[in-house]
């Protein structure tokens, strides 16, 4: 028997969203995941404003993905205006991006801990373990970025403040002391995940798909050819009333559906051979936390940051040059595109966030899955719906 299931307000995810399923004999034949958050219009808001405010305003898109938007915005303006950034400023931005990756990924683990640990005492013990690590990530964001949530030190041209050697040494020691905690939390997460799969009787390859992967770098981000992106409206893809209710676009890099995020980075930059499924995606995201802190340790131990880290050249361009700023965010590749005129004002702005890209991956992952497990598939992608409706 075939039936249609519509759920709106998917629990344990960030932002109001919906799930449409066509189900036959308990199996999903077709599924769509979509945003229901009202569009805020950040791209329009930026037009006509001084290009230097792009990192500030875009960081307000989301309280979780704030630094990644600041970094991508600054890099986009710099590319449009041919502003050279001090290499060590780029390293500090990379460090901030990795800190927010861990901060976000661990928050996702807290959100899904209700699935993983049905016993409240076990869940609370895991959350306390994870929060100790998030506190260190927050310390990095605050000490280097200027604030935990919105990092004012990320500027067009680099990073506003140098780091005193004493502070850098303190941060390095804190990161080194946190690595064992990360390893322990990774094992706890694995145990919880295995327990969930066994308890719910979930297939090991639940949510497997055959889509290609999309990422630009393992840790930081490299330019993309924005002209190779195609965009479709909900009216072109979604059925029935969803054509007017969904608030997100559907981007297609190179004109095709792809998956972006932790698994994409593993496959494209480490030669990882994916087995497929969302359990694997959970595990690879958790592993990225440990790898991110190791990279932060490397940056802090091998470089000094006590000199000028900001190119103070005022942004200016010809209004035609398209600047692309890319950052490998926690959920995948985050892209900002901008055009700036001779007076330094923004005349065009476009943002493509990872969750927008992964809407199509989620739809593909839902096909053939048990309908009762559909929410587990959605949650594994850690969608940020607020960003998707920027």
CSV table of N, CA, C and O in Angstrom, one decimal, residues 292-351:
chain,number,residue,atom,x,y,z
A,292,UNK,N,40.8,17.9,13.6
A,292,UNK,CA,40.8,19.4,13.6
A,292,UNK,C,41.7,19.9,14.7
A,292,UNK,O,42.5,20.8,14.6
A,293,UNK,N,41.6,19.3,15.9
A,293,UNK,CA,42.4,19.7,17.0
A,293,UNK,C,43.9,19.4,16.8
A,293,UNK,O,44.8,20.1,17.3
A,294,UNK,N,44.2,18.3,16.1
A,294,UNK,CA,45.6,18.0,15.8
A,294,UNK,C,46.1,19.1,14.8
A,294,UNK,O,47.3,19.5,15.0
A,295,UNK,N,45.3,19.5,13.9
A,295,UNK,CA,45.8,20.6,13.0
A,295,UNK,C,45.9,21.9,13.7
A,295,UNK,O,46.9,22.7,13.5
A,296,UNK,N,45.0,22.2,14.7
A,296,UNK,CA,45.2,23.4,15.5
A,296,UNK,C,46.5,23.4,16.3
A,296,UNK,O,47.2,24.4,16.4
A,297,UNK,N,46.8,22.2,16.8
A,297,UNK,CA,48.0,22.0,17.6
A,297,UNK,C,49.2,22.3,16.7
A,297,UNK,O,50.2,23.0,17.1
A,298,UNK,N,49.1,21.8,15.5
A,298,UNK,CA,50.2,22.0,14.5
A,298,UNK,C,50.4,23.5,14.2
A,298,UNK,O,51.5,24.0,14.2
A,299,UNK,N,49.3,24.2,14.0
A,299,UNK,CA,49.4,25.7,13.6
A,299,UNK,C,50.0,26.4,14.8
A,299,UNK,O,50.9,27.3,14.6
A,300,UNK,N,49.5,26.2,16.0
A,300,UNK,CA,50.0,26.9,17.2
A,300,UNK,C,51.4,26.6,17.5
A,300,UNK,O,52.2,27.5,18.0
A,301,UNK,N,51.9,25.4,17.2
A,301,UNK,CA,53.3,25.0,17.6
A,301,UNK,C,54.3,25.4,16.6
A,301,UNK,O,55.5,25.5,16.9
A,302,UNK,N,53.9,25.6,15.3
A,302,UNK,CA,54.9,25.8,14.3
A,302,UNK,C,55.0,27.3,13.8
A,302,UNK,O,55.8,27.6,13.0
A,303,UNK,N,54.1,28.2,14.3
A,303,UNK,CA,54.0,29.5,13.8
A,303,UNK,C,53.9,30.5,14.9
A,303,UNK,O,53.3,30.2,16.0
A,304,UNK,N,54.3,31.8,14.7
A,304,UNK,CA,54.1,32.8,15.6
A,304,UNK,C,53.2,33.9,15.0
A,304,UNK,O,53.2,34.0,13.8
A,305,UNK,N,52.4,34.5,15.8
A,305,UNK,CA,51.4,35.5,15.3
A,305,UNK,C,51.4,36.8,16.0
A,305,UNK,O,50.3,37.4,16.3
A,306,UNK,N,52.6,37.3,16.4
A,306,UNK,CA,52.7,38.5,17.2
A,306,UNK,C,53.0,39.7,16.4
A,306,UNK,O,53.5,40.7,16.9
A,307,UNK,N,52.8,39.7,15.1
A,307,UNK,CA,53.0,40.8,14.2
A,307,UNK,C,51.7,41.2,13.4
A,307,UNK,O,50.7,40.5,13.5
A,308,UNK,N,51.8,42.2,12.7
A,308,UNK,CA,50.6,42.7,11.9
A,308,UNK,C,50.1,41.6,11.0
A,308,UNK,O,50.8,41.0,10.2
A,309,UNK,N,48.8,41.4,11.1
A,309,UNK,CA,48.1,40.4,10.4
A,309,UNK,C,47.0,40.9,9.5
A,309,UNK,O,46.1,40.1,9.1
A,310,UNK,N,47.0,42.2,9.2
A,310,UNK,CA,45.9,42.8,8.5
A,310,UNK,C,46.4,43.7,7.4
A,310,UNK,O,47.2,44.6,7.6
A,311,UNK,N,46.0,43.4,6.2
A,311,UNK,CA,46.2,44.3,5.0
A,311,UNK,C,45.1,45.4,5.0
A,311,UNK,O,43.9,45.0,4.8
A,312,UNK,N,45.4,46.6,5.3
A,312,UNK,CA,44.4,47.7,5.5
A,312,UNK,C,44.0,48.4,4.2
A,312,UNK,O,43.4,49.4,4.2
A,313,UNK,N,44.3,47.8,3.0
A,313,UNK,CA,43.8,48.3,1.7
A,313,UNK,C,42.3,48.4,1.7
A,313,UNK,O,41.6,47.4,2.0
A,314,UNK,N,41.8,49.5,1.3
A,314,UNK,CA,40.3,49.7,1.2
A,314,UNK,C,39.8,48.9,0.0
A,314,UNK,O,40.4,49.0,-1.1
A,315,UNK,N,38.7,48.2,0.2
A,315,UNK,CA,38.2,47.4,-1.0
A,315,UNK,C,37.7,48.3,-2.1
A,315,UNK,O,37.0,49.3,-1.8
A,316,UNK,N,38.0,47.9,-3.3
A,316,UNK,CA,37.5,48.6,-4.5
A,316,UNK,C,37.7,47.7,-5.7
A,316,UNK,O,38.8,47.0,-5.8
A,317,UNK,N,36.7,47.7,-6.6
A,317,UNK,CA,36.9,46.9,-7.8
A,317,UNK,C,36.1,47.6,-8.9
A,317,UNK,O,35.7,48.7,-8.8
A,318,UNK,N,35.9,46.8,-10.0
A,318,UNK,CA,35.3,47.4,-11.2
A,318,UNK,C,33.9,47.1,-11.4
A,318,UNK,O,33.2,47.5,-12.4
A,319,UNK,N,33.3,46.4,-10.4
A,319,UNK,CA,31.9,46.1,-10.5
A,319,UNK,C,31.6,44.9,-11.4
A,319,UNK,O,30.5,44.4,-11.5
A,320,UNK,N,32.6,44.3,-12.0
A,320,UNK,CA,32.5,43.2,-12.9
A,320,UNK,C,33.1,41.9,-12.4
A,320,UNK,O,32.6,40.8,-12.6
A,321,UNK,N,34.2,42.1,-11.7
A,321,UNK,CA,35.0,41.0,-11.2
A,321,UNK,C,34.2,40.3,-10.1
A,321,UNK,O,33.8,40.9,-9.1
A,322,UNK,N,34.0,38.9,-10.3
A,322,UNK,CA,33.3,38.2,-9.3
A,322,UNK,C,34.3,37.5,-8.3
A,322,UNK,O,35.1,36.7,-8.7
A,323,UNK,N,34.2,37.9,-7.1
A,323,UNK,CA,35.1,37.4,-6.0
A,323,UNK,C,34.4,36.2,-5.4
A,323,UNK,O,33.3,36.3,-4.9
A,324,UNK,N,35.1,35.1,-5.3
A,324,UNK,CA,34.6,33.9,-4.6
A,324,UNK,C,35.4,33.6,-3.4
A,324,UNK,O,36.6,33.5,-3.4
A,325,UNK,N,34.6,33.5,-2.3
A,325,UNK,CA,35.2,33.1,-1.0
A,325,UNK,C,34.7,31.7,-0.6
A,325,UNK,O,33.5,31.5,-0.5
A,326,UNK,N,35.6,30.8,-0.2
A,326,UNK,CA,35.2,29.5,0.1
A,326,UNK,C,35.7,29.1,1.5
A,326,UNK,O,36.9,29.4,1.8
A,327,UNK,N,34.9,28.5,2.3
A,327,UNK,CA,35.4,27.9,3.6
A,327,UNK,C,34.8,26.5,3.8
A,327,UNK,O,33.6,26.4,3.6
A,328,UNK,N,35.6,25.6,4.2
A,328,UNK,CA,35.1,24.2,4.5
A,328,UNK,C,34.5,24.3,5.9
A,328,UNK,O,35.2,24.1,6.9
A,329,UNK,N,33.2,24.5,5.9
A,329,UNK,CA,32.5,24.6,7.2
A,329,UNK,C,32.2,23.2,7.8
A,329,UNK,O,32.5,22.2,7.2
A,330,UNK,N,31.7,23.2,9.0
A,330,UNK,CA,31.4,21.9,9.6
A,330,UNK,C,30.6,21.0,8.8
A,330,UNK,O,30.8,19.8,8.7
A,331,UNK,N,29.5,21.5,8.1
A,331,UNK,CA,28.6,20.7,7.4
A,331,UNK,C,29.0,20.5,5.9
A,331,UNK,O,28.4,19.8,5.2
A,332,UNK,N,30.0,21.2,5.5
A,332,UNK,CA,30.5,21.1,4.1
A,332,UNK,C,31.0,22.4,3.5
A,332,UNK,O,31.3,23.3,4.3
A,333,UNK,N,31.0,22.5,2.2
A,333,UNK,CA,31.6,23.7,1.5
A,333,UNK,C,30.6,24.9,1.5
A,333,UNK,O,29.5,24.8,1.1
A,334,UNK,N,31.1,26.0,2.1
A,334,UNK,CA,30.3,27.2,2.2
A,334,UNK,C,30.9,28.2,1.2
A,334,UNK,O,32.1,28.5,1.3
A,335,UNK,N,30.1,28.8,0.4
A,335,UNK,CA,30.6,29.6,-0.7
A,335,UNK,C,29.9,31.0,-0.7
A,335,UNK,O,28.7,31.1,-0.6
A,336,UNK,N,30.7,32.1,-0.8
A,336,UNK,CA,30.2,33.4,-0.9
A,336,UNK,C,30.7,34.0,-2.2
A,336,UNK,O,31.9,33.8,-2.6
A,337,UNK,N,29.9,34.7,-3.0
A,337,UNK,CA,30.3,35.4,-4.2
A,337,UNK,C,29.9,36.8,-4.2
A,337,UNK,O,28.7,37.1,-3.8
A,338,UNK,N,30.7,37.7,-4.6
A,338,UNK,CA,30.5,39.2,-4.5
A,338,UNK,C,31.1,39.9,-5.6
A,338,UNK,O,32.1,39.6,-6.2
A,339,UNK,N,30.4,41.0,-6.0
A,339,UNK,CA,30.9,42.0,-6.9
A,339,UNK,C,30.9,43.4,-6.1
A,339,UNK,O,30.0,43.7,-5.5
A,340,UNK,N,32.1,44.1,-6.3
A,340,UNK,CA,32.2,45.4,-5.6
A,340,UNK,C,32.6,46.5,-6.6
A,340,UNK,O,33.3,46.3,-7.6
A,341,UNK,N,32.0,47.7,-6.4
A,341,UNK,CA,32.2,48.8,-7.4
A,341,UNK,C,33.4,49.6,-7.0
A,341,UNK,O,34.1,49.3,-6.0
A,342,UNK,N,33.7,50.6,-7.8
A,342,UNK,CA,34.9,51.5,-7.5
A,342,UNK,C,34.8,52.2,-6.2
A,342,UNK,O,35.9,52.5,-5.6
A,343,UNK,N,33.6,52.5,-5.7
A,343,UNK,CA,33.5,53.2,-4.4
A,343,UNK,C,33.6,52.2,-3.2
A,343,UNK,O,33.5,52.7,-2.1
A,344,UNK,N,33.8,50.9,-3.5
A,344,UNK,CA,33.9,49.9,-2.4
A,344,UNK,C,32.5,49.4,-1.9
A,344,UNK,O,32.4,48.8,-0.9
A,345,UNK,N,31.4,49.7,-2.7
A,345,UNK,CA,30.1,49.2,-2.3
A,345,UNK,C,29.8,47.9,-3.0
A,345,UNK,O,30.2,47.6,-4.1
A,346,UNK,N,29.1,47.0,-2.3
A,346,UNK,CA,28.7,45.7,-2.8
A,346,UNK,C,27.5,46.0,-3.8
A,346,UNK,O,26.5,46.6,-3.5
A,347,UNK,N,27.6,45.4,-5.0
A,347,UNK,CA,26.5,45.5,-6.0
A,347,UNK,C,25.9,44.1,-6.3
A,347,UNK,O,24.9,44.1,-7.0
A,348,UNK,N,26.5,43.1,-5.8
A,348,UNK,CA,26.0,41.7,-6.0
A,348,UNK,C,26.5,40.8,-4.9
A,348,UNK,O,27.7,40.9,-4.5
A,349,UNK,N,25.6,40.0,-4.4
A,349,UNK,CA,26.0,39.0,-3.4
A,349,UNK,C,25.2,37.8,-3.5
A,349,UNK,O,24.0,37.8,-3.6
A,350,UNK,N,25.9,36.6,-3.4
A,350,UNK,CA,25.3,35.3,-3.4
A,350,UNK,C,25.9,34.4,-2.5
A,350,UNK,O,27.2,34.4,-2.4
A,351,UNK,N,25.1,33.6,-1.8
A,351,UNK,CA,25.6,32.7,-0.8
A,351,UNK,C,25.1,31.3,-1.1
A,351,UNK,O,23.9,31.1,-1.3
